[in-house]
Coordinates of C-alpha atoms in Angstrom, one line a residue:
X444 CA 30.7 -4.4 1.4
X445 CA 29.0 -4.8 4.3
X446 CA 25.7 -3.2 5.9
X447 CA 22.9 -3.9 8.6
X448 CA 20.4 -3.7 6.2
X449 CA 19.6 -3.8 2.2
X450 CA 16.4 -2.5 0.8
X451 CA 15.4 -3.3 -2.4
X452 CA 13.6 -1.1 -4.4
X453 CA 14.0 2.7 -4.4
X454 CA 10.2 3.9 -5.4
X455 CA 8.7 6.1 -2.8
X456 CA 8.3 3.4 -0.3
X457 CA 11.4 1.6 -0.5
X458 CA 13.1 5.5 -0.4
X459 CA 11.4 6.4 2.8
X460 CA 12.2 2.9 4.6
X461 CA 15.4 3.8 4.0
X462 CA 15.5 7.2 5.0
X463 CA 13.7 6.1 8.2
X464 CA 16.4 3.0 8.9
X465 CA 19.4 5.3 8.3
X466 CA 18.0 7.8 10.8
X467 CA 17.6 5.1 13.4
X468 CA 21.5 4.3 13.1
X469 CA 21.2 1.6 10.8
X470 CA 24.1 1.4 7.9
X471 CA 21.8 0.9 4.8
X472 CA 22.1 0.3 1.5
X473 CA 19.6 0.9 -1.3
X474 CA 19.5 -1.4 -4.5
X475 CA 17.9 -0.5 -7.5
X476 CA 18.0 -1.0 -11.2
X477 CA 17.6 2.6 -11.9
X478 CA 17.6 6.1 -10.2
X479 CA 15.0 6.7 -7.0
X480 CA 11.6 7.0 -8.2
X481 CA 11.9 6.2 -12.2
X482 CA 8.9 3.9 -11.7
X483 CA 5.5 3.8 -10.4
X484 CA 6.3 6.5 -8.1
X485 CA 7.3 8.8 -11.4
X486 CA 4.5 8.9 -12.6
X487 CA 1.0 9.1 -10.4
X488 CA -1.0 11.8 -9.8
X489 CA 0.8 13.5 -7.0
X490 CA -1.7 13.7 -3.9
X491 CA -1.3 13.1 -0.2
X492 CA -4.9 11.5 0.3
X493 CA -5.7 12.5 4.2
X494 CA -9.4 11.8 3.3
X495 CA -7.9 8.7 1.8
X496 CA -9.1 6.1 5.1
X497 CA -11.5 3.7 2.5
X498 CA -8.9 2.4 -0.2
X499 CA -10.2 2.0 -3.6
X500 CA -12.9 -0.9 -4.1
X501 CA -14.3 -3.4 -6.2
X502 CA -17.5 -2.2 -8.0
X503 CA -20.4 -4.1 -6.4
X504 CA -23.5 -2.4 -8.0
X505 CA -25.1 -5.0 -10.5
X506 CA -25.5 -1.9 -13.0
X507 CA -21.5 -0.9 -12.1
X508 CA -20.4 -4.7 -13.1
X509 CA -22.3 -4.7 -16.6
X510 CA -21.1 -1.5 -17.3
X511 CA -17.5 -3.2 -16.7
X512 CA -18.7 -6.0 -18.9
X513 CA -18.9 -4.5 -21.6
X514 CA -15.5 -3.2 -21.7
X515 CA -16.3 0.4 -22.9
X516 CA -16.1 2.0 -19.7
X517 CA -13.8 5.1 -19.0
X518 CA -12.0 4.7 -16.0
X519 CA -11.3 0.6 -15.7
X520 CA -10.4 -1.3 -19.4
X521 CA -9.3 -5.2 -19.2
X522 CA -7.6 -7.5 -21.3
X523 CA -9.6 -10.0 -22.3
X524 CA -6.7 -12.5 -22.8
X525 CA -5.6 -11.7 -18.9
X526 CA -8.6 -12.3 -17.0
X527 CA -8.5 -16.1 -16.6
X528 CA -4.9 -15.2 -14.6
X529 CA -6.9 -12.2 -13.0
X530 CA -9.8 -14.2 -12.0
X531 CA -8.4 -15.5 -8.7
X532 CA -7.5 -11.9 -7.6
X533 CA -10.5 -10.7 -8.3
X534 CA -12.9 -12.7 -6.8
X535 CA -10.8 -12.0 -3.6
X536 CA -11.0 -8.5 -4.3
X537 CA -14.5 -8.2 -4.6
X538 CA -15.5 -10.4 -2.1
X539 CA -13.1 -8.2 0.5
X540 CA -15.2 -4.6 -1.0
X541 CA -18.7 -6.0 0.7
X542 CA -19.6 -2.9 2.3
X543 CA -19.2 -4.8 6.2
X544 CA -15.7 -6.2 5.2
X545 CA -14.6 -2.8 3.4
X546 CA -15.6 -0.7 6.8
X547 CA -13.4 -3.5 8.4
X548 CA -10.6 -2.6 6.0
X549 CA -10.5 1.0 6.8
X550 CA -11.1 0.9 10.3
X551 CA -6.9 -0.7 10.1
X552 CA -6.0 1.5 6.8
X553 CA -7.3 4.8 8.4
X554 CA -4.9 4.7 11.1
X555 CA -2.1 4.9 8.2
X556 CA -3.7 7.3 6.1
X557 CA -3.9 9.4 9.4
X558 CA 0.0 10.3 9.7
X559 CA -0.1 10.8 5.8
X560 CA 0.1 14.8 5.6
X561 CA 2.3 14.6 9.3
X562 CA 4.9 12.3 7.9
X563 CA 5.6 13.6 4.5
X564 CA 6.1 17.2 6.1
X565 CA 8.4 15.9 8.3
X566 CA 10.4 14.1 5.9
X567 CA 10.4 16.9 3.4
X568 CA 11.5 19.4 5.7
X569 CA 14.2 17.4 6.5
X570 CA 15.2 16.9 3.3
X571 CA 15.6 20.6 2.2
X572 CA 11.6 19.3 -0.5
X573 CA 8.7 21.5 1.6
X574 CA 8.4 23.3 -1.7
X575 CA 7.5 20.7 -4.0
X576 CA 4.1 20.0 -1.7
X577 CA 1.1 22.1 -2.0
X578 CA -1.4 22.4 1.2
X579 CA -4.0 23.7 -1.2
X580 CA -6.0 20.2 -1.2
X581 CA -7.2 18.6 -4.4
X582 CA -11.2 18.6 -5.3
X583 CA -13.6 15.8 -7.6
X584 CA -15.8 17.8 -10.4
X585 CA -19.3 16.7 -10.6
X586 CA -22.0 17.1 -14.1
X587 CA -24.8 15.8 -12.1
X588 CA -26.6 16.8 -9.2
X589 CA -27.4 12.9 -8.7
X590 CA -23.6 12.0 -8.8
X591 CA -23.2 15.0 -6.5
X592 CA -25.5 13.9 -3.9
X593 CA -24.4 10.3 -3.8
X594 CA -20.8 11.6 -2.8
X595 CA -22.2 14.0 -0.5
X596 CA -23.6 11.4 1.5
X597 CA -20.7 9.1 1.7
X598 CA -17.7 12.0 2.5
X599 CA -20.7 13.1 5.4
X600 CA -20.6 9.2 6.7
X601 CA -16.7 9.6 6.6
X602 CA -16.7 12.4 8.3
X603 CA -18.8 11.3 11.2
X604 CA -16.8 8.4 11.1
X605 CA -13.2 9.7 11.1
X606 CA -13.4 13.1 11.3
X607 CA -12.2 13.9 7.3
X608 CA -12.2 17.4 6.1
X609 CA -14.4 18.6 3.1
X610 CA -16.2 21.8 1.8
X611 CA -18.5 21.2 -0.4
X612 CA -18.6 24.0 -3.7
X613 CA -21.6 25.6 -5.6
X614 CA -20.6 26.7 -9.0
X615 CA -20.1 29.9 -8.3
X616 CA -17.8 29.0 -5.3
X617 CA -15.9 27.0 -7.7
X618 CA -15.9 29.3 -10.5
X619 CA -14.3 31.7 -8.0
X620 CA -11.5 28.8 -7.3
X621 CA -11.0 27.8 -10.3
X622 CA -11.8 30.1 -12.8
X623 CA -10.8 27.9 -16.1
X624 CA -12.8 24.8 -15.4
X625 CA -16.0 24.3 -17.2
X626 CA -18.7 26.5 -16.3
X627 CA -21.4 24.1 -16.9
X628 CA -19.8 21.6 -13.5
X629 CA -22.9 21.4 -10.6
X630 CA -20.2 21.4 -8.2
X631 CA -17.3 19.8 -6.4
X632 CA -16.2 18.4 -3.1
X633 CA -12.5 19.6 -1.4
X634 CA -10.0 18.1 0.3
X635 CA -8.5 20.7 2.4
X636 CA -6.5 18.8 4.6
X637 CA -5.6 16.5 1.5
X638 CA -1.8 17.6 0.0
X639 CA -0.5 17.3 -3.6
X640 CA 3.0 17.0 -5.4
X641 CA 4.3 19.1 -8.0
X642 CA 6.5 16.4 -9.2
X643 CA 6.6 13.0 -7.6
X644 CA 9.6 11.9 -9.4
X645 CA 12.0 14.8 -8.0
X646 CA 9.8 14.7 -4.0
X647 CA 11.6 10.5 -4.3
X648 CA 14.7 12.0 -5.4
X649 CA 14.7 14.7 -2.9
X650 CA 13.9 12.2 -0.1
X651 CA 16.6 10.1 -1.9
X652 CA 19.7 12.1 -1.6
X653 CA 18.4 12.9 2.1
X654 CA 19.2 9.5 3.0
X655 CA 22.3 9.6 1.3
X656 CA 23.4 12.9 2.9
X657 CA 22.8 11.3 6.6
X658 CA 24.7 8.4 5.6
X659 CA 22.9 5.8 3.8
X660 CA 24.4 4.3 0.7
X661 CA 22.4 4.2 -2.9
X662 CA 23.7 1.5 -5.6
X663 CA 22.3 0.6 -8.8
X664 CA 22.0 -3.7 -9.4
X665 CA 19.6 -6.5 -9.5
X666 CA 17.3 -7.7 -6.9
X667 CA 17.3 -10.9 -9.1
X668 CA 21.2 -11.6 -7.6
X669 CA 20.0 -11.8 -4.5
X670 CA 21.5 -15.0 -2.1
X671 CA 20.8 -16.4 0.8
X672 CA 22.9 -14.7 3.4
X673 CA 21.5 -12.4 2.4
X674 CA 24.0 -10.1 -0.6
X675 CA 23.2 -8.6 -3.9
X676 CA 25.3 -7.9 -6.9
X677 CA 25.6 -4.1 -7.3
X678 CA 27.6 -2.3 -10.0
X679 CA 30.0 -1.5 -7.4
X680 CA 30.3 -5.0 -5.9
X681 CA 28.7 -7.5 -4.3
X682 CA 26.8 -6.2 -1.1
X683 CA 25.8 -8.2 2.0
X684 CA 23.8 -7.6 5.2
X685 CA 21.8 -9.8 7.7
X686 CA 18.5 -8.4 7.0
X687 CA 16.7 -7.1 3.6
X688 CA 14.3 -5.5 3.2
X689 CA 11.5 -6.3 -0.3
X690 CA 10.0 -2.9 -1.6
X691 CA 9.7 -3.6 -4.8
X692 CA 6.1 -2.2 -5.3
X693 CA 4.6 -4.1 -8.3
X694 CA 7.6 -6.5 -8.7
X695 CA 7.5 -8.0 -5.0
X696 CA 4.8 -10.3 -6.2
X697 CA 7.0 -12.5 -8.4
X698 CA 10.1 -12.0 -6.8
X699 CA 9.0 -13.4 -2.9
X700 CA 7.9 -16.8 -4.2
X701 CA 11.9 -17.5 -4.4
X702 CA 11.4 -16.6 -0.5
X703 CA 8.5 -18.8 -0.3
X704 CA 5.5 -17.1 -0.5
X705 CA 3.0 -16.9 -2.8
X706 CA 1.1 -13.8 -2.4
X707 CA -2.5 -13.1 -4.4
X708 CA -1.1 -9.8 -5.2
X709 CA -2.7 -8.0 -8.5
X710 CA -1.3 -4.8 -10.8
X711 CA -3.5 -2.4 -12.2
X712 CA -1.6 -0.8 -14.8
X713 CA -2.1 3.3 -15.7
X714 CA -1.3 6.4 -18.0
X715 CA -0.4 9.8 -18.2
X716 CA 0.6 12.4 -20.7
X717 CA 1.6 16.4 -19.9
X718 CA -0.4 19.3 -21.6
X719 CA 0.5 23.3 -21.8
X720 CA -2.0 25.2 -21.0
X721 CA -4.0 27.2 -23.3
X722 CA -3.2 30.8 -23.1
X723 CA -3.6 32.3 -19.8
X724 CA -5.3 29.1 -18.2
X725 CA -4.3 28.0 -14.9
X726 CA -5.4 24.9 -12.4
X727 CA -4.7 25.5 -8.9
X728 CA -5.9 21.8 -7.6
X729 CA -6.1 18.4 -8.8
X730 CA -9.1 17.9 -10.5
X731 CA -10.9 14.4 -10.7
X732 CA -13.8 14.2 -13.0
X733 CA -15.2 11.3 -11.2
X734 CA -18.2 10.4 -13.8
X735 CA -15.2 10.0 -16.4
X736 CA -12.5 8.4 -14.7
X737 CA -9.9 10.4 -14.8
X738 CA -8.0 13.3 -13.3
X739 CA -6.3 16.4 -14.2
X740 CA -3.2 17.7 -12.0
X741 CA -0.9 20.5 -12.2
X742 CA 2.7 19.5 -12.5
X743 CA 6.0 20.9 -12.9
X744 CA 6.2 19.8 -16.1
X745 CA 2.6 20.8 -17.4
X746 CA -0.7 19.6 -16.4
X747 CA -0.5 15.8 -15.6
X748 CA -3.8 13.7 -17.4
X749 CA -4.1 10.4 -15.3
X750 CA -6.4 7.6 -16.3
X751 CA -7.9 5.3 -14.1
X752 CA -7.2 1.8 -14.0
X753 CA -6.2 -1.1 -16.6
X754 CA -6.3 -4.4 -16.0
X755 CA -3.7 -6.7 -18.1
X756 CA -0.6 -8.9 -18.0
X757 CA 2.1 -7.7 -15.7
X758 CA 4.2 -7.7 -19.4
X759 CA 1.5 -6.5 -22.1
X760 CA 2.2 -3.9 -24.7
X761 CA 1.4 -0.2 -23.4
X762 CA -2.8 0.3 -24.5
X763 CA -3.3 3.9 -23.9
X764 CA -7.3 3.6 -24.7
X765 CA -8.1 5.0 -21.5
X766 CA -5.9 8.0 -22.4
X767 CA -7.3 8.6 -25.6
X768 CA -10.9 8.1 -24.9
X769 CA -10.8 10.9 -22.0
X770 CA -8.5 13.1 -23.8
X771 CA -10.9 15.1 -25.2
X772 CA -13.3 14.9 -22.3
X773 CA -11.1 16.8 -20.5
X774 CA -9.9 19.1 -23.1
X775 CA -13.9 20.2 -22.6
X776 CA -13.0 20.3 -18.9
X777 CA -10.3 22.9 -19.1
X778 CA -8.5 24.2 -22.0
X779 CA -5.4 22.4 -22.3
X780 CA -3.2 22.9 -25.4
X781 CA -0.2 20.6 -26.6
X782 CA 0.9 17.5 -26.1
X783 CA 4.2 18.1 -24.1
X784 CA 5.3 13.9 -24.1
X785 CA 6.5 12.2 -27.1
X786 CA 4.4 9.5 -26.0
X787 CA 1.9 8.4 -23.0
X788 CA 4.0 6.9 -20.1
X789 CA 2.6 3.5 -18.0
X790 CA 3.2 2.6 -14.6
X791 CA 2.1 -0.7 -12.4
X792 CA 0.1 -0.3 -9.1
X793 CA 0.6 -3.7 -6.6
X794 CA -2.7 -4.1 -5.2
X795 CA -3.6 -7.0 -2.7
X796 CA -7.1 -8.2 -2.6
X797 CA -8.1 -6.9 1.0
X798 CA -6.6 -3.3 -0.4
X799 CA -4.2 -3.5 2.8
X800 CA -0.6 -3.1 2.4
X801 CA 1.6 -6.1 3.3
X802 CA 4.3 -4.2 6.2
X803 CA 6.1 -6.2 8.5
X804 CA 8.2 -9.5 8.8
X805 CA 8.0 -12.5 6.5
X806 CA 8.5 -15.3 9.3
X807 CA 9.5 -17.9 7.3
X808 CA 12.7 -16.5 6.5
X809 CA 14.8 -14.6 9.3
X810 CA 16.2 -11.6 8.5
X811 CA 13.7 -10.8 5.4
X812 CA 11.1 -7.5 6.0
X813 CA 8.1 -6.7 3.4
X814 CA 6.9 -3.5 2.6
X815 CA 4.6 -3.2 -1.1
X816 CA 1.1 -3.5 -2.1
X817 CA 0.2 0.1 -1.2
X818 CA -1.9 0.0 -4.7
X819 CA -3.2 3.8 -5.5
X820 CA -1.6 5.3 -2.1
X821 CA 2.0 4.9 -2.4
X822 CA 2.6 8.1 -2.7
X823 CA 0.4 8.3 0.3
X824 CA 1.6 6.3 3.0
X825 CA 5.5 6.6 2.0
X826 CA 6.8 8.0 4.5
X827 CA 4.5 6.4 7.4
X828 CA 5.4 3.3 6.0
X829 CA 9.1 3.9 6.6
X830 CA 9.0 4.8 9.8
X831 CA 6.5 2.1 10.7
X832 CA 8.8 -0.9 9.6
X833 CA 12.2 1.1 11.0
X834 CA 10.0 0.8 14.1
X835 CA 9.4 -3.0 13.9
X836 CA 12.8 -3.9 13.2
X837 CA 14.1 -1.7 15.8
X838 CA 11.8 -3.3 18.5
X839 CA 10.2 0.3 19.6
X840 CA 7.1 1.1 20.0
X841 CA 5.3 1.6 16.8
X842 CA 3.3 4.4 14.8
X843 CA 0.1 2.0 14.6
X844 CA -0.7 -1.5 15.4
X845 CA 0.7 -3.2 12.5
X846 CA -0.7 -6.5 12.4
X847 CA -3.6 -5.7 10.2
X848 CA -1.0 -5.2 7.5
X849 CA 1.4 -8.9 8.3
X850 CA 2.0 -10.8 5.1
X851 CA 0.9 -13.7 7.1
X852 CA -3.4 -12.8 7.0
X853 CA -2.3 -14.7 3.6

């Protein structure tokens, strides 16, 4: 079987670079070991981050780092036995979060996160999903006025800088909001133009059987198979095309050294368990308790606990400390009730060290495309990302400039 192009992997981003090829006339087939969106994208914390235009740094603050040290902290845990294979990551990733080289970085990753909210519409209009998107924003929690007024400051300098929306709420504003939180919160900050998911797992499915109703062909096999030529071993048969396309989110890393590169990509690993809700309780936003590191979201399936990040071997044993330290924390936060999951679930973030996604073509090997390393915001910048790189390969003119985001800065 025969097609123009193959993408490999079928998490949000792969999904959407599909989508996007198939609707530029390409014939496409997407390869993966299981069903659309059974990964990483399963499992995150639903939100479309339009305020999202600094991606997630390295702590810098001398009092942040021992804090780190010391391994008790909330919302990042290591592995003691990974960081000497971490250690070349993160020096690169902390060197990259100096505040001049971060304001760099988002000067390139803000004209992504601005088509965020645009491009996700568009897509799930098309593909029969507006539903499962809230506009309603999400919001971060504060206990202290000092934490409060830090984050003022810096969503004011964002704004000034890119224009972000915000409202910043007084207790009673946020009591009125959301009536079940913790009455004893100083306030919180907004995200109006910021979107959430009600279940990221069926939005990638949704977007999924899109692409196959305009065409495009989903198969279940191996990225492992693949040849040079480029073709794939699929359950239905051996596939070939002239170009492929590597959206393998966390398991790009690995796999592109066959393809000659060797990429300083990193994986921060993270949980989440479902809760009822006691009684009559409701949450109408996301919540992120951002002096405790993690973040509460209402889900189709209950409300969705998400820890922060974990730092370990790609293949360690799930270590669900994170989720059982904040568990009660944010049982205090708003009363939720039973455990709905028979047990926490994990997923794998690919994170390169300049916090820049890797889009575009790897030049060393004709007819291969790149399109991972979207770390917290692939959710995010799916769909922009597909329609970027159907872009490139179709030699029109493009979304954004993409060479920030060329695997070849490495």
């Amino acid at each position: 079987m025969k097609f123009d192009v193959i993408v490999l992997g079928a998490g949000i981003v792969g999904v959407c670079v599909a989508d996007h090829l198939q609707q530029q006339g390409y014939a496409v087939a997407l390869v993966d070991r299981k069903a659309p969106g059974s990964e990483t994208s399963f499992g995150n914390a639903g939100l479309i981050q339009r305020e999202g235009v600094y991606p997630y740094a390295f702590p810098r603050a001398f009092s942040d780092l021992l804090r780190y040290a010391f391994n008790r902290s909330l919302d990042v845990r290591y592995h003691p036995n990974a960081m000497v294979e971490l250690a070349p990551f993160l020096w690169r990733y902390w060197r990259n979060s100096h505040p001049v080289r971060h304001a760099e970085i988002a000067r390139a990753y803000a004209t992504l996160i601005e088509h965020c909210v645009t491009e996700h519409r568009a897509l799930a209009l098309d593909a029969g999903a507006s539903e499962l998107i809230r506009p309603s924003g999400w919001m971060k929690v504060f206990r202290t006025h000092g934490r409060l007024d830090r984050e003022l400051s810096l969503m004011q300098q964002w704004q000034r800088e890119y224009g972000i929306e915000f409202e910043a709420l007084e207790p009673a504003r946020l009591r009125q909001i959301e009536p079940d939180l913790n009455d004893s919160l100083v306030g919180a900050l907004r995200f109006s133009a910021a979107e959430s998911v009600s279940d990221p797992g069926a939005l990638v499915t949704a977007y999924a059987r899109h692409f196959a109703r305009i065409g495009g062909r989903l198969f279940l096999g191996d990225a492992d198979s693949l040849r040079d030529g480029w073709s794939v071993d699929t359950q239905e048969g051996r596939i070939e095309a002239k170009r492929i396309v590597v959206a393998l989110g966390p398991w790009s890393g690995p796999f592109v050294t066959r393809l000659g590169y060797r990429l300083p990509l990193g994986v921060k690993r993270g949980y989440h368990m479902h809760y009822e809700a006691s009684a009559s309780a409701q949450l109408h936003h996301p919540v992120l308790d951002i002096e405790n590191g993690y973040l509460l979201a209402p889900m189709t399936r209950g409300i969705r606990l998400t820890t922060g990040a974990e730092l370990a071997q790609f293949d360690a044993p799930k270590t669900p400390a994170q989720l059982e330290a904040v568990e009660p924390i944010a049982r205090e936060l708003f009363p939720l009730g039973a455990r709905v999951d028979s047990e926490p679930w994990m997923g794998r973030r690919p994170c390169t060290p300049d916090m820049l996604p890797i889009i575009g073509p790897a030049l060393r090997r004709e007819g291969v495309w790149f399109a991972f390393g979207h770390a917290h915001h692939g959710l995010t910048l799916g769909p922009v990302t597909g329609r970027l790189l159907a872009q490139m390969m179709s030699g029109q003119e493009t979304i954004v400039d993409p060479r920030p985001f060329s695997v070849e800065r490495f």
